[in-house]
């Protein structure tokens, strides 16, 4: 028996009542002070050698037609398929996430299999629900979830309790099909909330910046060759709000890497259409300030699913870099097909950034094993978050609701979809296609160590594993970045 999908819901917006809120939210978003995330971690000291820099600029409330293309767009490049015009879409439907201030933490574990569940026996019920899903006993699963709803009413308490709440909610959505709803475009209000959450997360935890710095350094390392093409094309499968490209542009401008030219093609989901306008305006404006030529285009994920890399235009003579995260593998039917099609593109380097525990979680073919591993992984993430922020900090509530909760929901859905499929892991698929890992540079190590030193959160450390540069929390990998080449 398959897990039922929900029926289509009415997504009609009441523009007459929500237009004022939409305007206010857009104004708030565009007037936010992004300056530089690095300032919050005091990593923007230009006087220091090899200083680490990043940033996310904001623009005034302009339209695409008022952005001066000087230094920004190369008019000689051809157009691209599926150019999204987010100004044609509006959505004023807001999402309210439950939550309350957290309590002091201190509970930790190394493996759920060895946990004494005294006081935490709701974990056993969570596993029973998973077992029911695997055996298609969906009615019994609903009964157990109803009991869990009485015991896990909100995301409060220690990390394991909060993680259990989010995983319980993800299981409930899986059973009712609410996480498979028809596409709903993000509202400006929701975008504002997500931007704030991402900024706060980067301000208190080294996890986001470690992901960005290691990926950027892997890209820069591939451009260091004297004989390399001056034209650089990054194909990004999880661009988010694009803040990571500010530091990359700065490095390109300061080191004159690639002659000051960068082209980005971002593969984006349909529900992200609205924020693509914000991404384009901010990065184009920043490129103009850095005086480098820059072009960014967007390809809809549904088009990529149909055409694969044929949906992306590649210009002869440019150096292609592909940036991958686990997100793309959640949406595609087969990892092997993706990697085989990737081979035909002949990228200079493929950078894989795993900040979701995918390396640790995926590949067993067992919903139970992947669920337990994911629960352990996100409990450790929450534990590291508690160590970085004071008890009861409202920032943690925001980060959990708008950054971690969606990732947990996606992890549970993916684990359920992959059960009994026998799908190989991403690493197995890479190696089977003839890809080999590339050693990351010593400067990438140096950056990571500096980041942890500046963040001053005890419990994090940097390690190397099978060609990956890994950010660990008390021995558990939380982010793993690797570079690959055919």
Coordinates of C-alpha atoms in Angstrom, one line a residue:
X1 CA 0.0 0.0 0.0
X2 CA 1.3 3.4 -0.9
X3 CA 1.1 6.4 1.4
X4 CA -1.9 8.4 0.2
X5 CA -1.4 11.8 -1.3
X6 CA -3.6 14.7 -0.2
X7 CA -6.2 16.2 -2.3
X8 CA -5.6 19.5 -4.0
X9 CA -6.2 22.5 -1.7
X10 CA -7.6 25.9 -2.6
X11 CA -4.7 28.3 -2.9
X12 CA -6.7 31.3 -3.9
X13 CA -5.3 34.5 -2.4
X14 CA -7.3 37.4 -1.1
X15 CA -5.4 40.2 -2.6
X16 CA -7.7 42.9 -1.2
X17 CA -6.9 42.0 2.4
X18 CA -3.3 41.0 2.0
X19 CA -1.8 43.6 -0.4
X20 CA -0.8 45.9 2.5
X21 CA 1.0 43.1 4.3
X22 CA 2.7 42.1 1.0
X23 CA 4.0 45.7 0.5
X24 CA 5.2 45.9 4.1
X25 CA 7.0 42.6 4.0
X26 CA 8.7 43.5 0.7
X27 CA 9.8 46.8 2.1
X28 CA 11.2 45.1 5.3
X29 CA 13.1 42.5 3.3
X30 CA 14.7 45.0 1.0
X31 CA 15.7 47.3 3.8
X32 CA 17.3 44.6 5.9
X33 CA 21.0 45.3 6.9
X34 CA 22.9 42.4 5.4
X35 CA 26.3 44.1 5.2
X36 CA 28.3 41.0 6.0
X37 CA 27.6 37.9 8.0
X38 CA 31.3 37.9 8.8
X39 CA 31.0 41.0 10.9
X40 CA 28.9 39.0 13.4
X41 CA 31.7 36.5 13.8
X42 CA 34.4 39.2 13.6
X43 CA 35.9 37.6 10.5
X44 CA 36.0 40.7 8.4
X45 CA 39.4 42.1 9.5
X46 CA 40.9 43.1 6.2
X47 CA 44.3 43.8 7.9
X48 CA 44.7 40.1 8.8
X49 CA 46.5 37.9 6.2
X50 CA 44.2 35.5 4.4
X51 CA 41.2 37.0 6.0
X52 CA 37.9 35.3 5.4
X53 CA 35.2 37.4 3.8
X54 CA 31.6 36.9 2.8
X55 CA 28.5 39.0 2.5
X56 CA 25.1 39.5 1.2
X57 CA 24.2 42.9 -0.2
X58 CA 20.7 44.4 -0.5
X59 CA 19.3 46.7 -3.0
X60 CA 16.6 49.3 -2.9
X61 CA 13.2 48.5 -4.2
X62 CA 14.0 48.6 -7.9
X63 CA 12.7 46.6 -10.8
X64 CA 14.8 44.6 -13.2
X65 CA 14.5 47.3 -15.8
X66 CA 16.3 49.9 -13.6
X67 CA 19.4 47.8 -12.9
X68 CA 22.3 49.1 -14.9
X69 CA 23.9 46.1 -16.7
X70 CA 27.4 47.7 -16.7
X71 CA 29.9 45.1 -15.6
X72 CA 26.9 42.7 -14.9
X73 CA 25.6 41.0 -18.0
X74 CA 27.5 39.9 -21.1
X75 CA 25.1 40.7 -23.9
X76 CA 27.0 38.3 -26.3
X77 CA 26.0 35.3 -24.4
X78 CA 22.8 33.5 -25.6
X79 CA 19.6 33.4 -23.7
X80 CA 18.7 30.5 -21.5
X81 CA 15.6 28.3 -21.2
X82 CA 13.0 28.7 -18.5
X83 CA 13.9 32.2 -17.5
X84 CA 11.7 32.8 -14.5
X85 CA 9.9 36.1 -14.1
X86 CA 9.0 36.2 -10.4
X87 CA 7.3 39.6 -10.7
X88 CA 4.5 37.7 -12.5
X89 CA 3.8 35.8 -9.4
X90 CA 2.4 36.8 -6.0
X91 CA 1.4 34.8 -3.0
X92 CA 0.2 36.2 0.3
X93 CA -0.4 32.9 2.1
X94 CA 1.6 32.8 5.3
X95 CA 2.8 29.8 7.2
X96 CA 2.8 29.7 11.0
X97 CA 5.3 27.4 12.6
X98 CA 4.6 26.3 16.2
X99 CA 7.3 26.6 18.8
X100 CA 8.2 28.0 22.2
X101 CA 11.3 29.0 24.1
X102 CA 13.7 26.1 24.6
X103 CA 14.9 24.9 28.0
X104 CA 18.5 24.4 29.0
X105 CA 20.1 21.4 27.2
X106 CA 22.6 18.8 28.1
X107 CA 21.3 15.5 26.8
X108 CA 23.5 13.8 24.2
X109 CA 24.0 10.4 22.7
X110 CA 26.2 8.5 20.3
X111 CA 23.8 5.9 19.0
X112 CA 20.1 5.5 19.5
X113 CA 20.6 1.8 19.7
X114 CA 22.4 2.2 23.0
X115 CA 20.2 4.9 24.6
X116 CA 18.6 4.4 27.9
X117 CA 15.2 5.8 27.1
X118 CA 14.2 6.6 30.7
X119 CA 12.2 9.7 30.2
X120 CA 12.6 9.5 26.5
X121 CA 10.6 6.4 25.7
X122 CA 8.6 8.4 23.0
X123 CA 11.6 7.4 20.8
X124 CA 10.3 3.9 20.9
X125 CA 6.9 5.0 19.7
X126 CA 8.5 7.0 16.8
X127 CA 10.3 3.8 15.7
X128 CA 7.1 1.9 15.9
X129 CA 5.4 4.4 13.6
X130 CA 8.3 3.9 11.1
X131 CA 7.9 0.1 11.3
X132 CA 4.2 0.5 10.6
X133 CA 4.9 2.6 7.6
X134 CA 7.4 -0.1 6.3
X135 CA 4.8 -2.8 6.8
X136 CA 1.9 -0.7 5.4
X137 CA 0.0 -0.8 8.7
X138 CA -1.0 2.8 8.3
X139 CA -4.0 2.8 10.7
X140 CA -1.9 1.6 13.5
X141 CA 0.7 4.2 12.7
X142 CA -2.0 6.9 13.0
X143 CA -3.0 5.5 16.4
X144 CA 0.5 5.7 17.7
X145 CA 1.0 9.2 16.3
X146 CA -2.2 10.3 18.1
X147 CA -0.6 9.1 21.4
X148 CA 2.6 10.9 20.5
X149 CA 0.7 14.1 19.9
X150 CA -0.3 14.1 23.6
X151 CA 3.3 13.7 24.7
X152 CA 5.1 15.9 22.2
X153 CA 2.9 19.0 22.1
X154 CA 5.6 21.5 21.1
X155 CA 9.3 21.7 20.2
X156 CA 10.6 22.4 23.7
X157 CA 13.1 20.8 26.1
X158 CA 16.3 19.1 25.3
X159 CA 17.7 18.5 21.8
X160 CA 16.4 14.9 21.6
X161 CA 12.9 16.0 22.7
X162 CA 12.8 18.9 20.1
X163 CA 14.1 16.6 17.4
X164 CA 11.5 14.0 18.3
X165 CA 8.8 16.6 17.9
X166 CA 9.9 17.6 14.4
X167 CA 10.3 14.0 13.3
X168 CA 6.8 13.2 14.7
X169 CA 5.4 16.1 12.7
X170 CA 7.2 14.9 9.6
X171 CA 5.8 11.4 10.0
X172 CA 2.3 12.9 10.4
X173 CA 2.7 14.9 7.2
X174 CA 4.0 11.8 5.4
X175 CA 0.9 9.8 6.4
X176 CA -1.6 12.5 5.5
X177 CA 0.2 13.6 2.3
X178 CA 0.4 17.2 3.4
X179 CA 4.0 17.5 2.5
X180 CA 3.1 16.5 -1.1
X181 CA 0.7 19.4 -1.6
X182 CA 0.5 21.2 -5.0
X183 CA 3.2 23.8 -5.4
X184 CA 2.6 27.0 -3.5
X185 CA 4.8 30.0 -4.3
X186 CA 6.5 31.6 -1.3
X187 CA 5.0 34.8 0.0
X188 CA 7.2 37.8 0.8
X189 CA 6.4 37.3 4.5
X190 CA 7.7 33.8 4.4
X191 CA 10.8 34.9 2.5
X192 CA 11.6 37.5 5.1
X193 CA 11.3 34.9 7.8
X194 CA 13.6 32.5 6.0
X195 CA 16.2 35.2 5.3
X196 CA 16.2 36.2 9.0
X197 CA 16.5 32.5 10.0
X198 CA 19.4 31.9 7.7
X199 CA 21.2 35.1 8.8
X200 CA 20.8 34.2 12.5
X201 CA 21.9 30.6 11.9
X202 CA 25.1 31.9 10.2
X203 CA 25.6 34.3 13.1
X204 CA 25.6 31.7 15.9
X205 CA 26.7 28.4 14.2
X206 CA 29.8 27.6 12.0
X207 CA 27.8 25.1 10.0
X208 CA 26.4 27.4 7.2
X209 CA 29.7 29.3 6.8
X210 CA 31.7 26.1 6.7
X211 CA 29.5 24.9 3.9
X212 CA 30.0 28.1 1.9
X213 CA 33.7 28.6 2.5
X214 CA 34.7 25.0 1.6
X215 CA 32.6 25.0 -1.5
X216 CA 34.0 28.4 -2.6
X217 CA 37.5 27.4 -2.0
X218 CA 37.1 24.2 -4.0
X219 CA 35.8 26.4 -6.9
X220 CA 38.7 28.8 -6.5
X221 CA 41.2 25.9 -6.4
X222 CA 39.9 24.7 -9.7
X223 CA 40.5 28.2 -11.2
X224 CA 44.1 28.6 -10.0
X225 CA 45.6 27.1 -13.1
X226 CA 47.4 29.6 -15.4
X227 CA 46.1 27.9 -18.5
X228 CA 42.5 27.8 -17.4
X229 CA 39.7 29.5 -19.3
X230 CA 38.8 33.0 -18.2
X231 CA 35.1 32.2 -18.5
X232 CA 33.7 30.4 -15.4
X233 CA 30.2 28.8 -15.3
X234 CA 28.8 27.5 -12.0
X235 CA 25.8 25.2 -12.3
X236 CA 24.2 25.4 -8.8
X237 CA 21.5 22.9 -7.7
X238 CA 20.8 24.6 -4.4
X239 CA 21.5 28.4 -4.6
X240 CA 19.2 29.4 -1.7
X241 CA 19.4 33.2 -1.4
X242 CA 22.8 33.2 -3.1
X243 CA 24.7 34.9 -0.2
X244 CA 27.6 32.5 -0.7
X245 CA 28.4 34.1 -4.1
X246 CA 29.2 37.5 -2.6
X247 CA 32.4 36.1 -1.1
X248 CA 33.2 34.2 -4.3
X249 CA 32.8 37.4 -6.3
X250 CA 35.0 39.3 -3.9
X251 CA 37.8 36.7 -4.3
X252 CA 37.4 36.7 -8.1
X253 CA 37.6 40.5 -8.2
X254 CA 40.6 40.8 -5.7
X255 CA 42.6 38.0 -7.3
X256 CA 41.5 38.6 -10.9
X257 CA 40.6 35.0 -11.1
X258 CA 39.0 34.2 -14.5
X259 CA 39.5 37.8 -15.6
X260 CA 36.6 39.0 -13.6
X261 CA 33.8 37.0 -15.2
X262 CA 31.3 34.7 -13.5
X263 CA 28.2 33.0 -14.9
X264 CA 25.8 31.1 -12.7
X265 CA 22.9 28.8 -13.8
X266 CA 20.7 27.9 -10.8
X267 CA 18.3 25.0 -11.0
X268 CA 15.4 26.0 -8.8
X269 CA 12.1 24.4 -7.6
X270 CA 8.9 26.0 -8.8
X271 CA 8.0 27.1 -5.3
X272 CA 11.2 29.2 -5.1
X273 CA 10.2 31.4 -8.1
X274 CA 9.5 34.6 -6.1
X275 CA 12.8 34.7 -4.3
X276 CA 14.8 34.3 -7.6
X277 CA 14.1 38.0 -8.3
X278 CA 15.7 38.9 -5.0
X279 CA 18.7 36.7 -5.7
X280 CA 19.2 38.1 -9.2
X281 CA 18.9 41.8 -8.1
X282 CA 21.3 41.4 -5.1
X283 CA 24.0 39.4 -6.9
X284 CA 23.8 41.6 -10.0
X285 CA 24.2 44.7 -7.9
X286 CA 27.1 43.2 -5.9
X287 CA 28.8 42.2 -9.1
X288 CA 28.5 45.8 -10.4
X289 CA 30.1 47.1 -7.2
X290 CA 32.9 44.5 -7.6
X291 CA 33.3 45.6 -11.3
X292 CA 33.1 42.0 -12.6
X293 CA 31.0 40.7 -15.4
X294 CA 28.2 38.5 -14.1
X295 CA 25.2 36.7 -15.4
X296 CA 22.7 34.6 -13.6
X297 CA 19.9 32.6 -15.1
X298 CA 17.4 30.1 -13.6
X299 CA 16.1 26.8 -14.9
X300 CA 13.0 25.2 -13.5
X301 CA 13.5 21.9 -11.7
X302 CA 10.6 20.3 -13.6
X303 CA 12.3 21.2 -16.8
X304 CA 15.6 19.7 -15.6
X305 CA 13.8 16.6 -14.6
X306 CA 12.6 16.2 -18.2
X307 CA 15.7 17.3 -20.1
X308 CA 18.5 16.8 -17.6
X309 CA 21.6 18.8 -18.5
X310 CA 20.1 19.6 -21.9
X311 CA 18.0 22.2 -20.1
X312 CA 21.2 24.1 -19.4
X313 CA 23.1 26.1 -22.1
X314 CA 26.9 25.5 -22.1
X315 CA 29.2 27.9 -23.9
X316 CA 32.2 26.4 -25.7
X317 CA 35.5 27.3 -24.0
X318 CA 34.2 28.1 -20.6
X319 CA 35.2 26.3 -17.5
X320 CA 32.2 24.5 -16.0
X321 CA 31.9 23.8 -12.3
X322 CA 28.9 21.9 -10.8
X323 CA 27.8 22.5 -7.3
X324 CA 25.7 19.7 -5.8
X325 CA 23.9 19.1 -2.4
X326 CA 21.7 16.3 -1.4
X327 CA 18.6 18.4 -2.3
X328 CA 18.8 17.4 -6.0
X329 CA 18.9 13.7 -5.2
X330 CA 15.7 14.0 -3.2
X331 CA 13.9 15.3 -6.3
X332 CA 15.3 13.0 -9.0
X333 CA 14.3 9.4 -9.5
X334 CA 17.8 8.0 -9.8
X335 CA 21.2 9.1 -8.7
X336 CA 23.0 6.9 -11.3
X337 CA 21.1 8.6 -14.2
X338 CA 22.0 12.0 -12.9
X339 CA 25.7 11.2 -12.6
X340 CA 25.8 9.5 -16.0
X341 CA 24.3 12.6 -17.6
X342 CA 26.7 14.8 -15.6
X343 CA 29.6 12.9 -17.2
X344 CA 28.5 14.1 -20.7
X345 CA 28.9 17.7 -19.5
X346 CA 32.6 17.2 -18.7
X347 CA 32.7 19.6 -15.8
X348 CA 36.1 20.8 -14.6
X349 CA 35.2 19.9 -11.1
X350 CA 32.1 18.7 -9.2
X351 CA 31.7 20.0 -5.6
X352 CA 29.5 18.0 -3.3
X353 CA 28.4 19.7 0.0
X354 CA 26.6 17.5 2.4
X355 CA 25.1 19.5 5.3
X356 CA 22.2 17.1 5.9
X357 CA 24.0 13.9 7.0
X358 CA 23.3 12.3 3.6
X359 CA 26.6 10.5 3.6
X360 CA 25.7 8.9 6.9
X361 CA 22.0 8.4 6.3
X362 CA 21.2 7.4 2.8
X363 CA 21.8 4.1 1.0
X364 CA 20.7 1.4 3.4
X365 CA 17.3 0.9 1.7
X366 CA 15.7 0.6 5.1
X367 CA 13.3 3.3 6.2
X368 CA 13.9 2.4 9.9
X369 CA 17.7 2.6 9.6
X370 CA 17.7 5.9 7.7
X371 CA 15.0 7.4 10.0
X372 CA 17.1 6.5 13.1
X373 CA 20.3 7.9 11.6
X374 CA 18.5 11.1 10.6
X375 CA 17.0 11.5 14.1
X376 CA 20.5 11.1 15.6
X377 CA 22.0 13.5 13.1
X378 CA 19.5 16.3 13.7
X379 CA 19.6 15.8 17.4
X380 CA 23.3 16.5 17.3
X381 CA 22.7 19.6 15.1
X382 CA 20.2 20.9 17.8
X383 CA 22.7 20.1 20.5
X384 CA 25.4 22.1 18.7
X385 CA 22.9 24.9 18.3
X386 CA 22.2 24.9 22.0
X387 CA 26.0 25.1 22.7
X388 CA 26.2 28.1 20.4
X389 CA 23.3 30.1 21.8
X390 CA 22.1 30.7 25.4
X391 CA 19.2 28.7 26.8
X392 CA 15.8 30.0 25.8
X393 CA 17.2 32.2 23.0
X394 CA 14.5 33.2 20.5
X395 CA 17.1 32.9 17.7
X396 CA 17.1 29.1 18.1
X397 CA 13.4 29.0 17.8
X398 CA 13.6 30.9 14.5
X399 CA 16.4 28.7 13.1
X400 CA 14.7 25.5 14.0
X401 CA 11.3 26.5 12.5
X402 CA 12.6 27.9 9.2
X403 CA 15.9 26.1 8.6
X404 CA 16.0 22.8 10.3
X405 CA 12.3 21.8 10.4
X406 CA 12.0 21.8 6.5
X407 CA 15.2 19.8 6.3
X408 CA 13.9 17.2 8.7
X409 CA 10.6 16.9 6.8
X410 CA 12.5 16.4 3.5
X411 CA 14.8 13.8 5.1
X412 CA 11.8 11.7 6.4
X413 CA 10.0 11.9 3.0
X414 CA 13.2 10.9 1.2
X415 CA 13.9 7.9 3.5
X416 CA 10.3 6.7 3.0
X417 CA 10.5 7.0 -0.8
X418 CA 13.9 5.2 -1.0
X419 CA 12.8 2.2 1.1
X420 CA 13.5 -1.1 -0.7
X421 CA 14.6 0.7 -3.9
X422 CA 18.2 -0.6 -3.7
X423 CA 19.4 2.8 -5.0
X424 CA 23.2 3.2 -4.6
X425 CA 24.6 6.0 -2.6
X426 CA 25.9 9.2 -4.2
X427 CA 29.5 8.1 -3.5
X428 CA 28.9 4.7 -5.1
X429 CA 27.3 6.4 -8.1
X430 CA 30.2 8.8 -8.5
X431 CA 32.8 6.1 -8.4
X432 CA 30.8 3.8 -10.7
X433 CA 30.8 6.7 -13.3
X434 CA 34.5 7.0 -13.2
X435 CA 34.8 10.0 -10.9
X436 CA 37.7 10.4 -8.5
X437 CA 38.0 12.7 -5.5
X438 CA 40.3 15.7 -5.6
X439 CA 42.2 16.7 -2.5
X440 CA 41.1 20.0 -1.1
X441 CA 43.8 22.6 -0.7
X442 CA 45.6 23.4 2.6
X443 CA 44.1 26.8 2.5
X444 CA 40.6 25.2 2.7
X445 CA 41.8 23.6 5.9
X446 CA 43.2 26.9 7.2
X447 CA 39.9 28.6 6.5
X448 CA 37.9 26.0 8.3
X449 CA 40.2 26.1 11.4
X450 CA 40.0 29.9 11.5
X451 CA 36.3 29.8 11.2
X452 CA 36.0 27.5 14.3
X453 CA 38.5 29.6 16.2
X454 CA 36.5 32.8 15.6
X455 CA 33.1 31.1 16.2
X456 CA 34.4 29.9 19.6
X457 CA 31.8 27.1 20.0
X458 CA 33.4 24.3 21.9
X459 CA 32.7 20.8 20.6
X460 CA 33.3 21.5 16.9
X461 CA 36.4 20.2 15.1
X462 CA 37.6 19.8 11.5
X463 CA 38.6 16.4 10.2
X464 CA 39.5 14.7 6.9
X465 CA 37.8 11.6 5.7
X466 CA 38.0 9.9 2.3
X467 CA 39.0 13.1 0.5
X468 CA 36.3 15.1 2.3
X469 CA 36.8 18.1 4.6
X470 CA 34.4 17.5 7.5
X471 CA 33.0 19.6 10.2
X472 CA 32.3 17.4 13.2
X473 CA 30.4 17.9 16.5
X474 CA 31.9 15.6 19.1
X475 CA 33.0 13.1 16.5
X476 CA 29.8 13.2 14.4
X477 CA 30.0 14.6 10.9
X478 CA 27.6 17.5 10.4
X479 CA 29.0 18.9 7.1
X480 CA 31.2 17.1 4.6
X481 CA 32.6 18.9 1.5
X482 CA 34.4 17.0 -1.3
X483 CA 35.6 17.8 -4.9
X484 CA 35.4 15.3 -7.7
X485 CA 36.6 15.1 -11.3
X486 CA 36.0 12.7 -14.2

